[in-house]
Short mmCIF file of C-alpha atoms in Angstrom, two decimals:
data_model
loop_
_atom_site.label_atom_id
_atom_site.label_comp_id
_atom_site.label_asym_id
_atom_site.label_seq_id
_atom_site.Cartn_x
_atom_site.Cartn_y
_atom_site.Cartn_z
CA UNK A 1 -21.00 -6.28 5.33
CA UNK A 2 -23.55 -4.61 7.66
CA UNK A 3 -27.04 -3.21 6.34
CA UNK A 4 -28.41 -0.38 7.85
CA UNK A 5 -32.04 1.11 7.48
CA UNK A 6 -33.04 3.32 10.37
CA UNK A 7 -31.64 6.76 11.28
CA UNK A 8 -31.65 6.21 14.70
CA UNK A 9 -28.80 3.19 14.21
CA UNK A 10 -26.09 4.57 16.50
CA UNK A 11 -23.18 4.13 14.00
CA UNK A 12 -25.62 6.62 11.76
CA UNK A 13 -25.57 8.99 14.27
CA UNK A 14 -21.60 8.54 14.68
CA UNK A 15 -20.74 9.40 11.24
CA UNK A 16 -23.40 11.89 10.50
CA UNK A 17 -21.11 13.81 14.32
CA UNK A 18 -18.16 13.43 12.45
CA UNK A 19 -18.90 14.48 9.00
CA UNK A 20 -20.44 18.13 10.63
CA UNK A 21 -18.58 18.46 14.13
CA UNK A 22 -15.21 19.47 14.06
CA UNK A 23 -15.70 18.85 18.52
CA UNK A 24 -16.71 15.51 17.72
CA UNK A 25 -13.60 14.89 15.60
CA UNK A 26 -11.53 15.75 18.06
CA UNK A 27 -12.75 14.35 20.86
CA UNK A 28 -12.93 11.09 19.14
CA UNK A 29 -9.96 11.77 17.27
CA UNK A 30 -11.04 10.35 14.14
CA UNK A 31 -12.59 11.66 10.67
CA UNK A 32 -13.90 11.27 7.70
CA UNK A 33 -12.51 10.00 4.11
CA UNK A 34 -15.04 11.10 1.42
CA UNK A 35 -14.94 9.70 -2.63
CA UNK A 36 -13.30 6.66 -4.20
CA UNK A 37 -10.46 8.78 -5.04
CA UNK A 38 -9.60 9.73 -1.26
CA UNK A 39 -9.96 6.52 -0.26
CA UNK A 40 -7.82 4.64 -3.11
CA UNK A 41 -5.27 7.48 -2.03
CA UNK A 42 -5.38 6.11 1.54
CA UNK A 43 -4.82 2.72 0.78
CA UNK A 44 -1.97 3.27 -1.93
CA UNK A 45 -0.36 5.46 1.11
CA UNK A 46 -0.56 2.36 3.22
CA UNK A 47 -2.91 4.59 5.87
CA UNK A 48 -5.12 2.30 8.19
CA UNK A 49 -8.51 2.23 7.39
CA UNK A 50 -11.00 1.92 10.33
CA UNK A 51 -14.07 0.61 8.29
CA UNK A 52 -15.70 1.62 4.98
CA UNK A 53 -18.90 2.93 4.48
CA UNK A 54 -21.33 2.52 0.99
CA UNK A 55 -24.43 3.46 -0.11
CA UNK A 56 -26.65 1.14 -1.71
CA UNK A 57 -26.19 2.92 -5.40
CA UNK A 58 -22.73 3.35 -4.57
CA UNK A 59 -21.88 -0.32 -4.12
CA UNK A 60 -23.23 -0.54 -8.38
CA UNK A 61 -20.13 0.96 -9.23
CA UNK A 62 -16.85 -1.34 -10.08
CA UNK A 63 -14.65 1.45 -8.77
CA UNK A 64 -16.30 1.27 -5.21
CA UNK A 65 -17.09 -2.46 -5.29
CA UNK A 66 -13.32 -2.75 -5.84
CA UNK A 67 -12.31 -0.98 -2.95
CA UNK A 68 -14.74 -3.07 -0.61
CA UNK A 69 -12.92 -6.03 -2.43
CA UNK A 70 -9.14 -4.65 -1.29
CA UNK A 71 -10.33 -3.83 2.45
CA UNK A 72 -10.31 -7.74 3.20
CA UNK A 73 -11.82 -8.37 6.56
CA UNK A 74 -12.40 -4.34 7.60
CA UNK A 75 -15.66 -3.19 8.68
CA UNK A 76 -18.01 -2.45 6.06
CA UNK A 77 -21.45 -0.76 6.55
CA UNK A 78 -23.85 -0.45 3.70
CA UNK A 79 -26.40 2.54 4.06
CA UNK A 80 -29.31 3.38 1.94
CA UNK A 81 -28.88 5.95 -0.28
CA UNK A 82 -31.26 8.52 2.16
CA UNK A 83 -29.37 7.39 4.92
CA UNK A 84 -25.59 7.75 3.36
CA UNK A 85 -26.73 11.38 2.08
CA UNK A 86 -27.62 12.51 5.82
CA UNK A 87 -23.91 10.94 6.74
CA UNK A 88 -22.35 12.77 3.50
CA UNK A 89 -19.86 16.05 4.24
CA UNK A 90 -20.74 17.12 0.94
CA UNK A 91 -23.68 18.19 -0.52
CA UNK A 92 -23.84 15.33 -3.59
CA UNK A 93 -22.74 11.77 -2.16
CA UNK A 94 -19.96 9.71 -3.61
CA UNK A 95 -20.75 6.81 -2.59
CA UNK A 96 -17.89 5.57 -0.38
CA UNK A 97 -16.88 6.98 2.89
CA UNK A 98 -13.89 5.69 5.22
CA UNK A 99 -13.57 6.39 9.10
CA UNK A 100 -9.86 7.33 9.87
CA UNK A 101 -7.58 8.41 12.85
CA UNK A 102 -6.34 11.99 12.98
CA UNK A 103 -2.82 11.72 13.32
CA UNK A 104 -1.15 12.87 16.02
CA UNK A 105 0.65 16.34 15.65
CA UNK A 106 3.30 16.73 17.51
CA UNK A 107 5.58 20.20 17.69
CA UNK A 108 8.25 19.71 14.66
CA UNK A 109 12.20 19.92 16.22
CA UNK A 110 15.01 20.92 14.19
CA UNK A 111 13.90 21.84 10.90
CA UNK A 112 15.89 21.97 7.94
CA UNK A 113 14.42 21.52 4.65
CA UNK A 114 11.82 23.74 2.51
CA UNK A 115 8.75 24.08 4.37
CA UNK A 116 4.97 25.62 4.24
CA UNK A 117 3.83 28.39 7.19
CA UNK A 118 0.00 28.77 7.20
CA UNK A 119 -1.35 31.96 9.37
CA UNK A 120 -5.17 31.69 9.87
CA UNK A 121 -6.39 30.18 6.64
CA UNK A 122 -9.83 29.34 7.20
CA UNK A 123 -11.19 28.26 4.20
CA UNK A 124 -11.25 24.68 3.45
CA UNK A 125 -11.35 24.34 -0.55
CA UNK A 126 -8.26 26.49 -0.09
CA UNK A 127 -6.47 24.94 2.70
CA UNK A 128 -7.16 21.47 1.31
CA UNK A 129 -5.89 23.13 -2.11
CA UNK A 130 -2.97 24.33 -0.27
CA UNK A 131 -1.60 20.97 1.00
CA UNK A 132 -2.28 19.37 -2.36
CA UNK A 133 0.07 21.60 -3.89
CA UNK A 134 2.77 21.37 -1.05
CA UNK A 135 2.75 17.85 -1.82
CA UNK A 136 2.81 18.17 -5.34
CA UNK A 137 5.98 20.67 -5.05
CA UNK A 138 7.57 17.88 -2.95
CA UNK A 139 7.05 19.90 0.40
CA UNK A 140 7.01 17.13 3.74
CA UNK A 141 6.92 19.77 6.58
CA UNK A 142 3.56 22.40 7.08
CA UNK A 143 2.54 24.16 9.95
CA UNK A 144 -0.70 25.68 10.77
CA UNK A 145 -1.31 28.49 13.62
CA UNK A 146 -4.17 28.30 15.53
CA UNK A 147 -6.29 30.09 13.25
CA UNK A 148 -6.22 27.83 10.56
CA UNK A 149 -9.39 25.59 9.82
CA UNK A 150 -9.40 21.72 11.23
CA UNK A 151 -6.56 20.31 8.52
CA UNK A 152 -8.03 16.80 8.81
CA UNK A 153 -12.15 18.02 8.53
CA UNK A 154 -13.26 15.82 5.63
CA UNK A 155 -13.96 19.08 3.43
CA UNK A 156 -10.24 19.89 3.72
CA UNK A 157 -9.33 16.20 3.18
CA UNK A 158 -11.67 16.14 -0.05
CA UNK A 159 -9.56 19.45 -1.13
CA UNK A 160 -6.06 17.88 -0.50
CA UNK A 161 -7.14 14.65 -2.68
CA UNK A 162 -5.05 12.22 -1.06
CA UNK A 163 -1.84 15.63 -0.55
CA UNK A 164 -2.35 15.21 3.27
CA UNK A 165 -1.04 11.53 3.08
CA UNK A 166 2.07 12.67 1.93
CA UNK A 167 3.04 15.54 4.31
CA UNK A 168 3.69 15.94 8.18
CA UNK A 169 0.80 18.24 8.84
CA UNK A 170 1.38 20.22 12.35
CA UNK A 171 -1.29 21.79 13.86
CA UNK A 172 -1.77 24.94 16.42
CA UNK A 173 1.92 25.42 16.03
CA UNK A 174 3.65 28.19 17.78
CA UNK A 175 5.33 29.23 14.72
CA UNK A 176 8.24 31.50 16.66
CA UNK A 177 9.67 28.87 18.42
CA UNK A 178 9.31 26.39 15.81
CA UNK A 179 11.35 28.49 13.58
CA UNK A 180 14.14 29.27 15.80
CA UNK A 181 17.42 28.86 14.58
CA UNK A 182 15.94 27.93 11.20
CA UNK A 183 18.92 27.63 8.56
CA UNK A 184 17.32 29.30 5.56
CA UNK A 185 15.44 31.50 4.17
CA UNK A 186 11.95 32.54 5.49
CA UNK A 187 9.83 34.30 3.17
CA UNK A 188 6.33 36.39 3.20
CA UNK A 189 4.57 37.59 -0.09
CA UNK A 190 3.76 41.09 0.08
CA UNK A 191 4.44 44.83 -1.28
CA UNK A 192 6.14 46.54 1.46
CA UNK A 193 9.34 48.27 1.98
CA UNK A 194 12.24 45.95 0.30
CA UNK A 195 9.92 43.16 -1.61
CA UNK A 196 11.93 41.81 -4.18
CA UNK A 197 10.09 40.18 -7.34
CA UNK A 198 10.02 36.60 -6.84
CA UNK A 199 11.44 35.94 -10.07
CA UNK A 200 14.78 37.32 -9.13
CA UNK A 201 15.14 35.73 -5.94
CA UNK A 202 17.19 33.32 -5.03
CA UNK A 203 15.16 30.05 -3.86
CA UNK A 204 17.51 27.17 -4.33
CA UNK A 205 18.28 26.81 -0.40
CA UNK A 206 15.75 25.87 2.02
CA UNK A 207 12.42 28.41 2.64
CA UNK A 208 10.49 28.73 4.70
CA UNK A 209 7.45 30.10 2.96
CA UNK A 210 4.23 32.32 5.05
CA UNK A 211 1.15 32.83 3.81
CA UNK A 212 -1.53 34.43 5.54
CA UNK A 213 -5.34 34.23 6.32
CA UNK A 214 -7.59 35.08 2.93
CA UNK A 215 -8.79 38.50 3.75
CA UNK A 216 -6.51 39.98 6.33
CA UNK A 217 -2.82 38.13 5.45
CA UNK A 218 -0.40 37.69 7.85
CA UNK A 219 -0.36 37.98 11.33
CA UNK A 220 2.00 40.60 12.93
CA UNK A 221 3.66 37.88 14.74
CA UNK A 222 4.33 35.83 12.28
CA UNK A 223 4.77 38.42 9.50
CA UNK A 224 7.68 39.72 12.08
CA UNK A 225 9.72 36.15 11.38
CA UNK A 226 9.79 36.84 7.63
CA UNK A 227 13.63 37.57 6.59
CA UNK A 228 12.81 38.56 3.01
CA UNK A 229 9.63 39.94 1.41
CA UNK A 230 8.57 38.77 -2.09
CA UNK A 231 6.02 40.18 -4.99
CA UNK A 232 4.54 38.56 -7.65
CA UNK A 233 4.74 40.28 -10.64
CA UNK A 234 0.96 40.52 -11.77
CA UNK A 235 0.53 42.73 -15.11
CA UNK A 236 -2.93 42.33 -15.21
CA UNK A 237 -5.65 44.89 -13.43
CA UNK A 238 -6.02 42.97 -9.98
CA UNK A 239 -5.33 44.12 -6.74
CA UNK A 240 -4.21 40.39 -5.52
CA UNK A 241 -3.85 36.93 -5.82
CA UNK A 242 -6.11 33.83 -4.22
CA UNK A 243 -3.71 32.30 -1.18
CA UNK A 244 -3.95 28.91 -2.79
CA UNK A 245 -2.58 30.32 -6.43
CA UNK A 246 -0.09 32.78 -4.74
CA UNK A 247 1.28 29.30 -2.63
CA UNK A 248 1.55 27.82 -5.85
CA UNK A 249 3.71 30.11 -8.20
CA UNK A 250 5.94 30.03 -5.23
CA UNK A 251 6.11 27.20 -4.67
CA UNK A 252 6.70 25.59 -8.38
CA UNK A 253 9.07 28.60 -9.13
CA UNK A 254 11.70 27.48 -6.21
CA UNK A 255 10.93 23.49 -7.92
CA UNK A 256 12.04 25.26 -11.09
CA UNK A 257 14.99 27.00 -9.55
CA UNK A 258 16.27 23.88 -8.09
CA UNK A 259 15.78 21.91 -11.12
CA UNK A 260 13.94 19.20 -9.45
CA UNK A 261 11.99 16.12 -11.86
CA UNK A 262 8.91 14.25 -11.63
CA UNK A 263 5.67 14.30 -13.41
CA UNK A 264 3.62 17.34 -14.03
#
């Protein structure tokens, strides 16, 4: 285990670029793991740790000493506690960071199963919420446009809580010619001309579900691959739902319809 003290330490610098540049991330192709519970969720997943990072106060705590413990012979920097907050993507340090690759995203061929469209979501809590849920509804394929936020920034990563090691996450996807030929259903949410509650539809074939940016939905591009629109009933005096919630009464509804088992 290294100790470091000084700001100007050059691995300091490193992960204090990759916790607030989404151009350093890329470039380097790595990121950020933040909280004992991400990086537990990285290890159980069998994911390949590039070194772990600790604060001094952080190290006091079983659950983190632990985890140093299981990483063996991996890189392990200790900080001080001013240094690991300056390093922190979050505004109240956990403690524990991990430095990751991004995996690489290649364009998705011959799709089959039930899979997740996102068009422009930009918010992290939500897009992080997002995948969480896809995993949780036993989802493996999403695809992102390029409008959608950085799926692997560590905000979006602390949002997922370990969802994104469970799905093939495809980024900057052209979502026409991904969907080409696609054998089942693909479905928008939305009030227009033929929207059928989603109660009443039929979901126990593969979808293909779109949602759309927070503010503005759907692009007209990818709105135009929809083959069915569906509404939510909503009894109560709001206009609309949040993306993340309306993603997941679809998605658990077509879990329900197929009868599928697990844990809740």
């Amino acid at each position: 285990m290294k100790a470091i003290t000084s700001r100007d330490n050059p691995n300091v610098k490193r992960l204090h670029a990759l916790a607030t540049s989404s151009r350093e991330r890329r470039s380097s192709g790595l990121t950020l793991l933040d909280g004992a519970h991400l990086v537990q969720a990285a290890l159980d997943a069998g994911w390949l740790l590039r070194e772990v990072v600790v604060s001094a106060q952080g190290l006091e705590r079983p659950e983190i000493r632990g985890i140093v413990e299981r990483c063996g012979a991996l890189p392990v920097l200790q900080l001080t506690d001013p240094l690991f907050a300056h390093v922190s993507p979050v505004d109240t340090p956990s403690g524990i960071l991990a430095v990751i690759d991004i995996p690489p995203s290649p364009m998705p061929k011959g799709l089959r199963d039930s899979l997740l469209v996102l068009d422009g979501v930009q918010d992290a809590g939500n897009l992080g919420t997002i995948l969480r849920t896809a995993a949780a509804a036993g989802l493996k394929e999403v695809l992102l446009t390029p409008g959608c936020a950085q799926a692997w920034s560590p905000r979006v990563l602390r949002a997922g809580m370990g969802g994104h090691f469970c799905l093939r996450i495809h980024e900057h996807v052209q979502v026409a010619e991904v969907l080409r030929g696609y054998p089942g259903q693909i479905l928008a949410t939305g009030l227009g001309a033929g929207a059928r509650p989603l109660y009443e539809c039929d979901l126990r074939g593969p979808v293909a579900w779109l949602f759309g940016a927070e503010g503005q939905g759907l692009s007209a591009e990818v709105a135009a691959l929809a083959s069915g629109l569906v509404v939510i009933p909503m009894p109560g005096a709001v206009e609309s739902l949040n993306v993340g919630a309306a993603a997941a009464i679809c998605l658990f509804e077509q879990v329900r319809q197929q009868g599928a088992g697990g844990r809740t």
